[in-house]
């Protein structure tokens, strides 16, 4: 018995050391898959998680987000200020995605993405309005308040509407149209029976209070 106890006592530090090393390695691998500036998932890691989310066959909304006039921020306030705006945008998007049981990522530059569960078009409108409000808060940098303007495009996933690449492309198209209209958000969605419709800032394109063309 004494020999067994002695052997176990000698092995415990080794086992503990391997556990710590394994945990350290997992953290290093996870950190390498995250964007170092914002902490969001990098493109490959986000797409992996987004495809897993889509495989559950529940309705999802895929978003593409881009900052308006970001170059002017860099030119006016400097690249350090631009980095702070990117960092704040990433943090706000990450918190919004977490609040909606989703995942967020950074595609590169000032372009971001997210995927969240979608519980109907009306709920998605509310979620996007909430996101727009969060993103529009000024970012403080060295005693200055920098205004932030974003354009967001969203594409709804239904069975048969295509994979992640298609959804990202449709969301990107809507984001670009929103940007051309001065910002805000747009949704590209296809209902099961009705023809395709698009909304601008929560209203069907063409109605009073909207701008831009329907996709």
Tab-separated table of N, CA and C in Angstrom, residues 59-61 116-129 154-158 185-191 197-204:
chain	number	residue	atom	x	y	z
A	59	UNK	N	-34.663	28.912	-38.081
A	59	UNK	CA	-34.500	30.172	-38.790
A	59	UNK	C	-33.382	30.989	-38.163
A	60	UNK	N	-32.530	31.530	-39.013
A	60	UNK	CA	-31.395	32.336	-38.573
A	60	UNK	C	-31.341	33.615	-39.403
A	61	UNK	N	-30.670	34.617	-38.859
A	61	UNK	CA	-30.387	35.844	-39.589
A	61	UNK	C	-28.876	36.035	-39.621
A	116	UNK	N	-27.582	35.223	-35.701
A	116	UNK	CA	-28.422	35.091	-34.514
A	116	UNK	C	-29.669	34.279	-34.880
A	117	UNK	N	-30.319	33.664	-33.893
A	117	UNK	CA	-31.628	33.062	-34.161
A	117	UNK	C	-32.616	34.147	-34.559
A	118	UNK	N	-33.505	33.824	-35.489
A	118	UNK	CA	-34.508	34.795	-35.938
A	118	UNK	C	-35.891	34.235	-35.641
A	119	UNK	N	-36.668	35.005	-34.917
A	119	UNK	CA	-38.007	34.575	-34.529
A	119	UNK	C	-39.056	35.416	-35.259
A	120	UNK	N	-38.919	35.458	-36.565
A	120	UNK	CA	-39.856	36.233	-37.357
A	120	UNK	C	-39.293	37.587	-37.725
A	121	UNK	N	-39.822	38.155	-38.792
A	121	UNK	CA	-39.304	39.405	-39.328
A	121	UNK	C	-39.515	40.572	-38.379
A	122	UNK	N	-40.639	40.591	-37.658
A	122	UNK	CA	-40.897	41.712	-36.749
A	122	UNK	C	-39.891	41.738	-35.604
A	123	UNK	N	-39.577	40.555	-35.053
A	123	UNK	CA	-38.581	40.504	-33.990
A	123	UNK	C	-37.202	40.898	-34.503
A	124	UNK	N	-36.887	40.486	-35.730
A	124	UNK	CA	-35.585	40.855	-36.286
A	124	UNK	C	-35.481	42.358	-36.471
A	125	UNK	N	-36.564	43.011	-36.882
A	125	UNK	CA	-36.552	44.471	-36.996
A	125	UNK	C	-36.210	45.123	-35.656
A	126	UNK	N	-36.815	44.611	-34.596
A	126	UNK	CA	-36.534	45.153	-33.262
A	126	UNK	C	-35.076	44.912	-32.881
A	127	UNK	N	-34.581	43.701	-33.181
A	127	UNK	CA	-33.187	43.391	-32.853
A	127	UNK	C	-32.224	44.301	-33.604
A	128	UNK	N	-32.498	44.550	-34.878
A	128	UNK	CA	-31.610	45.411	-35.661
A	128	UNK	C	-31.690	46.862	-35.212
A	129	UNK	N	-32.858	47.298	-34.818
A	129	UNK	CA	-32.989	48.657	-34.291
A	129	UNK	C	-32.176	48.804	-33.008
A	154	UNK	N	-28.901	42.353	-43.513
A	154	UNK	CA	-29.257	41.069	-42.905
A	154	UNK	C	-29.969	40.204	-43.933
A	155	UNK	N	-29.720	38.905	-43.867
A	155	UNK	CA	-30.393	37.940	-44.739
A	155	UNK	C	-30.972	36.839	-43.860
A	156	UNK	N	-32.228	36.526	-44.083
A	156	UNK	CA	-32.901	35.492	-43.308
A	156	UNK	C	-32.668	34.126	-43.932
A	157	UNK	N	-32.392	33.154	-43.072
A	157	UNK	CA	-32.211	31.790	-43.531
A	157	UNK	C	-33.502	31.014	-43.349
A	158	UNK	N	-33.975	30.439	-44.463
A	158	UNK	CA	-35.048	29.457	-44.443
A	158	UNK	C	-34.509	28.194	-45.099
A	185	UNK	N	-30.146	50.095	-41.586
A	185	UNK	CA	-30.124	48.661	-41.851
A	185	UNK	C	-31.192	48.269	-42.862
A	186	UNK	N	-30.913	47.158	-43.519
A	186	UNK	CA	-31.844	46.595	-44.490
A	186	UNK	C	-31.895	45.081	-44.304
A	187	UNK	N	-33.047	44.517	-44.614
A	187	UNK	CA	-33.223	43.066	-44.520
A	187	UNK	C	-33.604	42.511	-45.886
A	188	UNK	N	-32.916	41.468	-46.294
A	188	UNK	CA	-33.328	40.698	-47.462
A	188	UNK	C	-33.943	39.416	-46.933
A	189	UNK	N	-35.188	39.177	-47.253
A	189	UNK	CA	-35.819	37.960	-46.737
A	189	UNK	C	-36.825	37.447	-47.740
A	190	UNK	N	-37.011	36.164	-47.704
A	190	UNK	CA	-37.961	35.508	-48.601
A	190	UNK	C	-38.963	34.728	-47.756
A	191	UNK	N	-40.216	35.061	-47.922
A	191	UNK	CA	-41.257	34.335	-47.211
A	191	UNK	C	-41.565	33.040	-47.949
A	197	UNK	N	-39.542	40.319	-50.450
A	197	UNK	CA	-39.721	41.710	-50.048
A	197	UNK	C	-38.477	42.151	-49.316
A	198	UNK	N	-38.216	43.433	-49.314
A	198	UNK	CA	-37.089	43.985	-48.584
A	198	UNK	C	-37.574	45.153	-47.760
A	199	UNK	N	-36.902	45.379	-46.648
A	199	UNK	CA	-37.270	46.488	-45.793
A	199	UNK	C	-36.086	47.417	-45.630
A	200	UNK	N	-36.372	48.666	-45.361
A	200	UNK	CA	-35.348	49.666	-45.103
A	200	UNK	C	-35.655	50.283	-43.753
A	201	UNK	N	-34.730	50.075	-42.793
A	201	UNK	CA	-34.949	50.593	-41.436
A	201	UNK	C	-36.320	50.194	-40.901
A	202	UNK	N	-36.711	48.969	-41.208
A	202	UNK	CA	-37.934	48.450	-40.639
A	202	UNK	C	-39.178	48.735	-41.434
A	203	UNK	N	-39.068	49.397	-42.616
A	203	UNK	CA	-40.240	49.702	-43.437
A	203	UNK	C	-40.031	49.166	-44.829
A	204	UNK	N	-41.090	48.725	-45.457
A	204	UNK	CA	-40.959	48.189	-46.795
A	204	UNK	C	-40.485	49.283	-47.741
